[in-house]
mmCIF file of C-alpha atoms in Angstrom:
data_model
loop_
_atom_site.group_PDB
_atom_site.id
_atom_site.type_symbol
_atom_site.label_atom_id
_atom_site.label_comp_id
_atom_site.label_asym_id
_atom_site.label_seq_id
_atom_site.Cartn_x
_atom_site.Cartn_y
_atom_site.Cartn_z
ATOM 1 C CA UNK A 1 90.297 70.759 110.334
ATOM 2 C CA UNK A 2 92.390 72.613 108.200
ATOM 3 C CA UNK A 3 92.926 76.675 108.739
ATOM 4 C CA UNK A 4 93.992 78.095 105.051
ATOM 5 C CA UNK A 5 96.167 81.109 104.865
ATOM 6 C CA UNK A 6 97.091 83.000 102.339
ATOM 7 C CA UNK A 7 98.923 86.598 102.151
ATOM 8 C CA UNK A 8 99.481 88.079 98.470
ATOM 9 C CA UNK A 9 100.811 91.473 97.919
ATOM 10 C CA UNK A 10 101.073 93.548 94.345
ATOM 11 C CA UNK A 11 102.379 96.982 93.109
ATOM 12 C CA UNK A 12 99.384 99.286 93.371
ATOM 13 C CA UNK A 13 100.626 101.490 90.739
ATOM 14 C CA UNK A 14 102.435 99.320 87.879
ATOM 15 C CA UNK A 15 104.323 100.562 84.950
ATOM 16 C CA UNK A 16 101.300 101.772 82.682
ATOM 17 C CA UNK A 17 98.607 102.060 85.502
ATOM 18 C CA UNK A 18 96.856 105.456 85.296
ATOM 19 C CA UNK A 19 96.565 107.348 87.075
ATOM 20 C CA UNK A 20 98.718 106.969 90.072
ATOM 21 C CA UNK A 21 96.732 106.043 93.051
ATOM 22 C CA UNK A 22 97.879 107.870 95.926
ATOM 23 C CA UNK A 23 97.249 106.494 99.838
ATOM 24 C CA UNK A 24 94.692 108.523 100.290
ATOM 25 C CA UNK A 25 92.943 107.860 97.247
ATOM 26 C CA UNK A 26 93.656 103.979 98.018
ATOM 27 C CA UNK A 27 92.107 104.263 102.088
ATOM 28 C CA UNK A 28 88.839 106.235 100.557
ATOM 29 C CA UNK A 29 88.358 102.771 98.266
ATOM 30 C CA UNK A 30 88.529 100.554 100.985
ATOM 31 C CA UNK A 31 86.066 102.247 102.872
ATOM 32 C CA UNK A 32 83.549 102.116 99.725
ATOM 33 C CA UNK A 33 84.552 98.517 99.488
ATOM 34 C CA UNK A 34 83.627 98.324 103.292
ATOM 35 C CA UNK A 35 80.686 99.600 102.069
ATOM 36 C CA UNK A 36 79.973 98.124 99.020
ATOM 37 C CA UNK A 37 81.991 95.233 98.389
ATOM 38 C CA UNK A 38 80.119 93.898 95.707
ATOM 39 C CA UNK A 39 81.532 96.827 93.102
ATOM 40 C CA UNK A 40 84.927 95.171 94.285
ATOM 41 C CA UNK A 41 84.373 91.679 94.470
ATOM 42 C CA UNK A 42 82.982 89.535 91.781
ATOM 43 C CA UNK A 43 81.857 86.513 94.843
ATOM 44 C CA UNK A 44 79.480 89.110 96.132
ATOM 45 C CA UNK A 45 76.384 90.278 95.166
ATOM 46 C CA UNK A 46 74.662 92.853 97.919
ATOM 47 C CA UNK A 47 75.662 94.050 101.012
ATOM 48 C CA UNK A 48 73.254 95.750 104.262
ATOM 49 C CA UNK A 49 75.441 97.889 106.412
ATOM 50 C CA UNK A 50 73.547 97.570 109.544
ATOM 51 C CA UNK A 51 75.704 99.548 111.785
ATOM 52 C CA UNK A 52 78.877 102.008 111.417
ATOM 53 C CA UNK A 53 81.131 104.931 113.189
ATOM 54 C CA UNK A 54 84.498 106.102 112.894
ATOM 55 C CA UNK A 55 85.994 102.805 114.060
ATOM 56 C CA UNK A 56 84.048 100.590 111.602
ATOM 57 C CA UNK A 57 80.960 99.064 110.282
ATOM 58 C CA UNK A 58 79.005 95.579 110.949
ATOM 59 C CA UNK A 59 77.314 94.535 107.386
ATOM 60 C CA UNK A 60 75.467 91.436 106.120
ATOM 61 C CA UNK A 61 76.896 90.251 102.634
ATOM 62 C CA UNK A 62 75.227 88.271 100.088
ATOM 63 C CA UNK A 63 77.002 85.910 98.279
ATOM 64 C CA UNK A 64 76.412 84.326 94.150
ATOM 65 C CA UNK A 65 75.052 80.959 94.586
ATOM 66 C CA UNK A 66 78.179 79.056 95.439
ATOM 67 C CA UNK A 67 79.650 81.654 97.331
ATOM 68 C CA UNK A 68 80.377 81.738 100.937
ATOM 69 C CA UNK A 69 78.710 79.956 103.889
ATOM 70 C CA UNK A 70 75.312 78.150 104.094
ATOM 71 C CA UNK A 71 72.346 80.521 102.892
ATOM 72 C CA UNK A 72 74.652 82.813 100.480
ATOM 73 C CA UNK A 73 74.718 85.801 103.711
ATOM 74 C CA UNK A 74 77.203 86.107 106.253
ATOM 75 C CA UNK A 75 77.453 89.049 109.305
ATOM 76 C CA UNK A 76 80.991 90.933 109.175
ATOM 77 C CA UNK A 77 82.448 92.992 111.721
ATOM 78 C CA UNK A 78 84.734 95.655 110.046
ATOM 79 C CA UNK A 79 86.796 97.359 111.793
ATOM 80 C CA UNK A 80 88.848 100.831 109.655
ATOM 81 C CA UNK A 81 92.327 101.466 110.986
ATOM 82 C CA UNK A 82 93.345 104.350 108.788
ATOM 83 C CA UNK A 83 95.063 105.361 106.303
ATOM 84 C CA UNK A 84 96.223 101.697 106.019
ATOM 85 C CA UNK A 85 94.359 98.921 106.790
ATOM 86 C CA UNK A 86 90.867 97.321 106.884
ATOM 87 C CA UNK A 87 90.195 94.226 109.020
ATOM 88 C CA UNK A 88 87.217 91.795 108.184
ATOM 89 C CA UNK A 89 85.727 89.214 110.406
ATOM 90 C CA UNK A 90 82.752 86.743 109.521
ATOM 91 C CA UNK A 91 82.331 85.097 112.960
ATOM 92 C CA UNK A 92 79.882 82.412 111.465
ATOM 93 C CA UNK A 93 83.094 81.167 110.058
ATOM 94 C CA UNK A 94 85.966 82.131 111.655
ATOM 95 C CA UNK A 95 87.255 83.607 108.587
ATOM 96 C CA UNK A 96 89.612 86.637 109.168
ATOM 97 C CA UNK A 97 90.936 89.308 106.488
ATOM 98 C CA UNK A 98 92.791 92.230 105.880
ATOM 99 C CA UNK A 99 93.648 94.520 103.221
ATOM 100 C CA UNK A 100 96.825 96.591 103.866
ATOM 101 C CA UNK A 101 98.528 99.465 102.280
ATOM 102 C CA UNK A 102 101.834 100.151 102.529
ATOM 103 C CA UNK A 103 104.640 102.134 100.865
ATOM 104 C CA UNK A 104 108.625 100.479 99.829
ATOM 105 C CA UNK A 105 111.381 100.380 102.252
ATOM 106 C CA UNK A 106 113.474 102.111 99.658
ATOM 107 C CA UNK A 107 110.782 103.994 97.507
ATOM 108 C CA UNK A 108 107.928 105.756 99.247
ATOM 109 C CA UNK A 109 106.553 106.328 95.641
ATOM 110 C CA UNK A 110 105.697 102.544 95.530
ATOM 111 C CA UNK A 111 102.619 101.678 96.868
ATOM 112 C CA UNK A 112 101.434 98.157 97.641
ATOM 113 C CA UNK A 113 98.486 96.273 98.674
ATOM 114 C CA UNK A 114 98.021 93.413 100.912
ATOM 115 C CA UNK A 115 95.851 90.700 101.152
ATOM 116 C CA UNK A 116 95.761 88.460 103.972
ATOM 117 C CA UNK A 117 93.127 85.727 104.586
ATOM 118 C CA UNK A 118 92.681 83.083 107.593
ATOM 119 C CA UNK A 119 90.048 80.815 107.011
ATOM 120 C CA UNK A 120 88.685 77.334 108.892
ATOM 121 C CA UNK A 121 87.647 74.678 106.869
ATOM 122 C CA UNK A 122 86.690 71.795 109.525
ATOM 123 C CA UNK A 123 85.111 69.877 107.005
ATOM 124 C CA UNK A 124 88.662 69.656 105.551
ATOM 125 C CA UNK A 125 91.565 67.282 106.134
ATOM 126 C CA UNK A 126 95.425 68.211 106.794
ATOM 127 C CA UNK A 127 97.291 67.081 103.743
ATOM 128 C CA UNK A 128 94.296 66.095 101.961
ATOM 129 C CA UNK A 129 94.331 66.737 98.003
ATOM 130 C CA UNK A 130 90.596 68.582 98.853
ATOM 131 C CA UNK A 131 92.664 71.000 101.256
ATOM 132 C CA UNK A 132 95.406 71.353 98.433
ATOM 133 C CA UNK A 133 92.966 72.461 95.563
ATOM 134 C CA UNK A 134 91.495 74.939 98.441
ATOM 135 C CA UNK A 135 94.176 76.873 99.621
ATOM 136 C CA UNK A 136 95.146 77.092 95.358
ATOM 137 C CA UNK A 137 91.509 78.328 94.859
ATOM 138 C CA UNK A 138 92.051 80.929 97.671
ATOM 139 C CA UNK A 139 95.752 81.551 96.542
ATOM 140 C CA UNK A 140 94.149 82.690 93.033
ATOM 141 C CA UNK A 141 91.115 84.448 94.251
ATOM 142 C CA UNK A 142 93.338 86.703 96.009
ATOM 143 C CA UNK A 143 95.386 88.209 93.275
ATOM 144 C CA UNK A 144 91.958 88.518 91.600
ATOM 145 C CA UNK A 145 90.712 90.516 94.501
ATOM 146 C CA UNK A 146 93.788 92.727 94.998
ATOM 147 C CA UNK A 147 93.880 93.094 90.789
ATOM 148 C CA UNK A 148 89.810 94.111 91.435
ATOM 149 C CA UNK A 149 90.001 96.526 93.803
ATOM 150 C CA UNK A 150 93.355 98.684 92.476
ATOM 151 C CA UNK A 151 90.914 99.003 89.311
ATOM 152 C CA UNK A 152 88.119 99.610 90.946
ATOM 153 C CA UNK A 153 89.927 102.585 92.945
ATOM 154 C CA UNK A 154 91.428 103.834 89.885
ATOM 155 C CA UNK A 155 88.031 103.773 87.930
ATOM 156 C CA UNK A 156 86.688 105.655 90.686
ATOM 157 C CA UNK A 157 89.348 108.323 90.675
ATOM 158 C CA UNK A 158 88.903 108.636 86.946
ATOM 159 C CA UNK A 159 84.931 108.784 87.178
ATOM 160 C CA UNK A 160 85.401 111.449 90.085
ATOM 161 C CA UNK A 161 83.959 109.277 93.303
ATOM 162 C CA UNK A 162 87.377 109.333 94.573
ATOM 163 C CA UNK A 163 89.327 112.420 94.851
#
């Protein structure tokens, strides 16, 4: 059984990006993505919420055909810890994420976003070159992810869905 992990974090506001996504603007897109991850995430392709208050949702996600586990739907239990992170939880898998936003030690002005993912693979090996070329696929779809949803916010903000 092999458990990959992966944490990747990026500027949320590099040179050129416009406009300047504030924290607040950055916490209302994760709660769309909650939401609606498939405007955020190119893997998925619906999503039912099927319960939600202040503390968090529970939603069923459909994956594209190759996506995630058996039958292309998995149950999440999301969980909103504002303004600065969102934890996700697909117990059919044991897969665990998070999406964080924080602000520089020396720059408050620089934003950043997190991405952290756990996820079991028991039909993998340790050391095997199957586990190797998983943890790289997860390593990239990660930056594409964060990349995803800092546009995605930023669209939003320009289009007016985000204030």
């Amino acid at each position: 059984m092999v458990l990959i992990k992966v944490s990747r974090t990026a500027l949320i506001n590099p040179e050129g990006a416009e406009p300047k996504l504030t924290v607040d603007q950055m916490w209302q897109g994760m709660v769309i993505k909650a939401r609606k991850p498939q405007e955020f995430v190119k893997l998925m392709e619906g999503c039912e919420v099927t319960r939600e208050n202040e503390h968090g949702l529970t939603r069923i996600v459909t994956f594209k055909n190759g996506w995630g586990p058996p039958g292309g739907k998995a149950e999440e239990e999301i969980a909103f810890h504002a303004p600065m992170r969102v934890d996700f939880a697909m117990q059919q898998t044991g897969e665990r994420i998070s999406n964080i936003v924080s602000t520089d030690c020396d720059d408050s002005s620089k934003l950043y976003m997190t991405f952290t993912i756990e996820w079991p693979h028991p039909d993998l090996k340790e050391g095997s070159d199957e586990a190797k070329e998983k943890w790289q696929q997860v390593h990239d779809m990660t930056k594409q992810i964060i990349q995803s949803t800092n546009e995605t916010v930023r669209q939003m903000v320009k289009d007016g869905v985000v204030a």
